[in-house]
Amino acid sequence: MNNQNLPQTPKTFIKTITIVHLALLVGQVIFSVLVFTITKSTVIDLTNTKDPFLFVAPILAISCFIASNFMYKLRLNEAINKPTLKGKLMGYQAALIIRCALLEGPSLFGIVTYMVTRNFLFLLISGLIILYFITIRPTKDKIANDLNLDYEDKMQFDSEDVLV
């Protein structure tokens, strides 16, 4: 079996990475809507200080938010220093997937915690993560800006038919 990568154009790269992001986003949204509809009663309860999830979920969300941005910038800096556009794009893809994974974890944790405890606060935390997830959607302009593409790479990235 041949393990070589298929030829890829900037257009197919953007399409692929957008589909990956959208799939991760839709999974969270569908799961949260499903859990919300099957959960009988919901309340926002901040008084039950014996509930460890009341502390774990927000701390996990904040920690993973910070870690996702840190790891994204770290991997992005590595990608920027790659000599070819293909290397930069593959580095960007890895950075974005790590960022999304670090955000999706606490979101799913919040949804499951809401399902178990029926405390709507956890679903709100997941909702905030999902809203942020929407804002980091990869677009052609964001990719070019984040990678600080030089003139030559930008011209290659803008021509959608050129193989990278």
Short mmCIF file of C-alpha atoms in Angstrom, two decimals:
data_model
loop_
_atom_site.label_atom_id
_atom_site.label_comp_id
_atom_site.label_asym_id
_atom_site.label_seq_id
_atom_site.Cartn_x
_atom_site.Cartn_y
_atom_site.Cartn_z
CA MET A 1 0.00 0.00 0.00
CA ASN A 2 1.30 3.44 -0.94
CA ASN A 3 1.49 5.87 2.02
CA GLN A 4 2.35 8.99 0.06
CA ASN A 5 0.22 12.05 0.63
CA LEU A 6 -2.16 12.96 -2.14
CA PRO A 7 -1.38 16.18 -4.00
CA GLN A 8 -2.99 19.09 -2.24
CA THR A 9 -3.89 22.61 -3.31
CA PRO A 10 -4.54 25.53 -0.95
CA LYS A 11 -8.25 25.18 -1.78
CA THR A 12 -8.35 21.50 -0.75
CA PHE A 13 -6.31 22.27 2.37
CA ILE A 14 -8.78 24.94 3.50
CA LYS A 15 -11.70 22.65 2.69
CA THR A 16 -10.17 19.77 4.67
CA ILE A 17 -9.28 21.82 7.74
CA THR A 18 -12.70 23.51 7.71
CA ILE A 19 -14.42 20.12 7.63
CA VAL A 20 -12.32 18.88 10.56
CA HIS A 21 -13.15 22.00 12.59
CA LEU A 22 -16.83 21.79 11.68
CA ALA A 23 -17.03 18.10 12.59
CA LEU A 24 -15.54 18.76 16.03
CA LEU A 25 -17.91 21.68 16.54
CA VAL A 26 -21.04 19.86 15.37
CA GLY A 27 -20.21 16.89 17.60
CA GLN A 28 -20.20 19.13 20.65
CA VAL A 29 -23.37 20.95 19.65
CA ILE A 30 -25.33 17.78 18.86
CA PHE A 31 -24.18 16.11 22.07
CA SER A 32 -25.11 19.14 24.20
CA VAL A 33 -28.54 19.48 22.56
CA LEU A 34 -29.19 15.76 22.97
CA VAL A 35 -28.17 15.79 26.63
CA PHE A 36 -30.21 18.94 27.27
CA THR A 37 -33.34 17.36 25.78
CA ILE A 38 -33.06 14.11 27.75
CA THR A 39 -32.25 15.74 31.08
CA LYS A 40 -35.48 16.05 33.05
CA SER A 41 -34.95 19.01 35.35
CA THR A 42 -32.20 21.57 35.38
CA VAL A 43 -31.10 24.18 37.89
CA ILE A 44 -28.14 26.46 38.37
CA ASP A 45 -26.85 25.46 41.77
CA LEU A 46 -23.82 27.27 43.14
CA THR A 47 -24.59 26.46 46.78
CA ASN A 48 -23.58 22.79 46.80
CA THR A 49 -19.93 23.33 47.69
CA LYS A 50 -19.51 19.61 48.37
CA ASP A 51 -19.88 18.93 44.64
CA PRO A 52 -16.29 18.54 43.36
CA PHE A 53 -17.43 19.19 39.80
CA LEU A 54 -18.33 22.74 40.79
CA PHE A 55 -14.61 23.41 41.09
CA VAL A 56 -13.17 20.91 38.63
CA ALA A 57 -15.19 21.93 35.54
CA PRO A 58 -14.35 25.67 35.59
CA ILE A 59 -10.71 25.03 36.48
CA LEU A 60 -10.43 22.43 33.71
CA ALA A 61 -12.07 24.80 31.20
CA ILE A 62 -9.80 27.72 32.09
CA SER A 63 -6.67 25.55 32.20
CA CYS A 64 -7.39 23.96 28.83
CA PHE A 65 -8.27 27.35 27.32
CA ILE A 66 -4.88 28.70 28.39
CA ALA A 67 -3.08 25.51 27.33
CA SER A 68 -4.80 25.47 23.94
CA ASN A 69 -3.70 29.02 23.17
CA PHE A 70 -0.18 28.36 24.44
CA MET A 71 0.22 25.15 22.45
CA TYR A 72 -1.31 26.76 19.37
CA LYS A 73 1.18 29.64 19.46
CA LEU A 74 4.06 27.26 20.15
CA ARG A 75 3.19 24.96 17.23
CA LEU A 76 2.43 27.95 15.02
CA ASN A 77 5.90 29.39 15.65
CA GLU A 78 7.37 26.06 14.57
CA ALA A 79 5.21 26.11 11.43
CA ILE A 80 6.20 29.67 10.53
CA ASN A 81 9.86 28.63 10.42
CA LYS A 82 9.27 25.82 7.91
CA PRO A 83 10.90 26.51 4.54
CA THR A 84 7.99 25.45 2.31
CA LEU A 85 4.35 26.44 2.15
CA LYS A 86 3.35 22.78 2.49
CA GLY A 87 5.37 22.50 5.71
CA LYS A 88 3.78 25.66 7.05
CA LEU A 89 0.28 24.43 6.22
CA MET A 90 0.89 21.02 7.79
CA GLY A 91 2.24 22.75 10.89
CA TYR A 92 -0.83 24.98 11.00
CA GLN A 93 -3.10 21.96 10.69
CA ALA A 94 -1.36 20.24 13.60
CA ALA A 95 -1.54 23.41 15.70
CA LEU A 96 -5.25 23.85 15.03
CA ILE A 97 -6.09 20.20 15.79
CA ILE A 98 -4.22 20.38 19.10
CA ARG A 99 -6.00 23.63 19.94
CA CYS A 100 -9.40 22.16 19.12
CA ALA A 101 -8.73 18.96 21.06
CA LEU A 102 -7.71 20.90 24.16
CA LEU A 103 -10.95 22.87 23.95
CA GLU A 104 -13.21 19.95 23.10
CA GLY A 105 -12.15 17.94 26.16
CA PRO A 106 -13.49 20.32 28.82
CA SER A 107 -16.55 21.02 26.68
CA LEU A 108 -17.48 17.34 26.60
CA PHE A 109 -16.63 17.06 30.29
CA GLY A 110 -19.03 19.90 31.05
CA ILE A 111 -21.80 18.29 29.01
CA VAL A 112 -21.37 14.94 30.74
CA THR A 113 -21.18 16.63 34.14
CA TYR A 114 -24.41 18.47 33.36
CA MET A 115 -26.02 15.15 32.43
CA VAL A 116 -24.95 13.60 35.73
CA THR A 117 -25.63 16.50 38.10
CA ARG A 118 -28.42 18.34 36.22
CA ASN A 119 -26.64 21.57 37.13
CA PHE A 120 -27.08 23.92 34.16
CA LEU A 121 -23.86 25.77 35.07
CA PHE A 122 -21.83 22.99 33.47
CA LEU A 123 -23.76 23.25 30.22
CA LEU A 124 -23.17 27.02 30.28
CA ILE A 125 -19.43 26.42 30.60
CA SER A 126 -19.59 24.09 27.59
CA GLY A 127 -21.64 26.67 25.73
CA LEU A 128 -18.95 29.29 26.28
CA ILE A 129 -16.31 26.92 25.00
CA ILE A 130 -18.45 26.15 21.95
CA LEU A 131 -18.86 29.87 21.26
CA TYR A 132 -15.10 30.34 21.44
CA PHE A 133 -14.69 27.29 19.23
CA ILE A 134 -16.81 29.02 16.60
CA THR A 135 -14.56 32.10 16.69
CA ILE A 136 -11.41 30.10 15.93
CA ARG A 137 -12.86 28.73 12.69
CA PRO A 138 -10.06 28.54 10.14
CA THR A 139 -10.43 30.87 7.16
CA LYS A 140 -8.05 31.66 4.35
CA ASP A 141 -7.26 35.10 5.80
CA LYS A 142 -6.75 33.78 9.35
CA ILE A 143 -4.41 31.08 8.09
CA ALA A 144 -2.35 33.54 6.05
CA ASN A 145 -2.18 36.02 8.95
CA ASP A 146 -1.37 33.41 11.58
CA LEU A 147 1.41 31.95 9.44
CA ASN A 148 2.87 35.38 8.55
CA LEU A 149 3.21 34.25 4.95
CA ASP A 150 5.79 36.13 2.92
CA TYR A 151 4.97 37.47 -0.54
CA GLU A 152 6.00 34.32 -2.40
CA ASP A 153 4.10 31.96 -0.09
CA LYS A 154 1.10 34.30 -0.10
CA MET A 155 0.97 34.27 -3.90
CA GLN A 156 1.16 30.48 -3.92
CA PHE A 157 -1.50 30.28 -1.20
CA ASP A 158 -3.81 32.65 -3.07
CA SER A 159 -3.63 30.68 -6.31
CA GLU A 160 -6.02 27.85 -5.54
CA ASP A 161 -4.89 25.52 -8.34
CA VAL A 162 -1.18 25.29 -7.48
CA LEU A 163 -0.02 22.13 -5.76
CA VAL A 164 1.75 22.61 -2.45
#
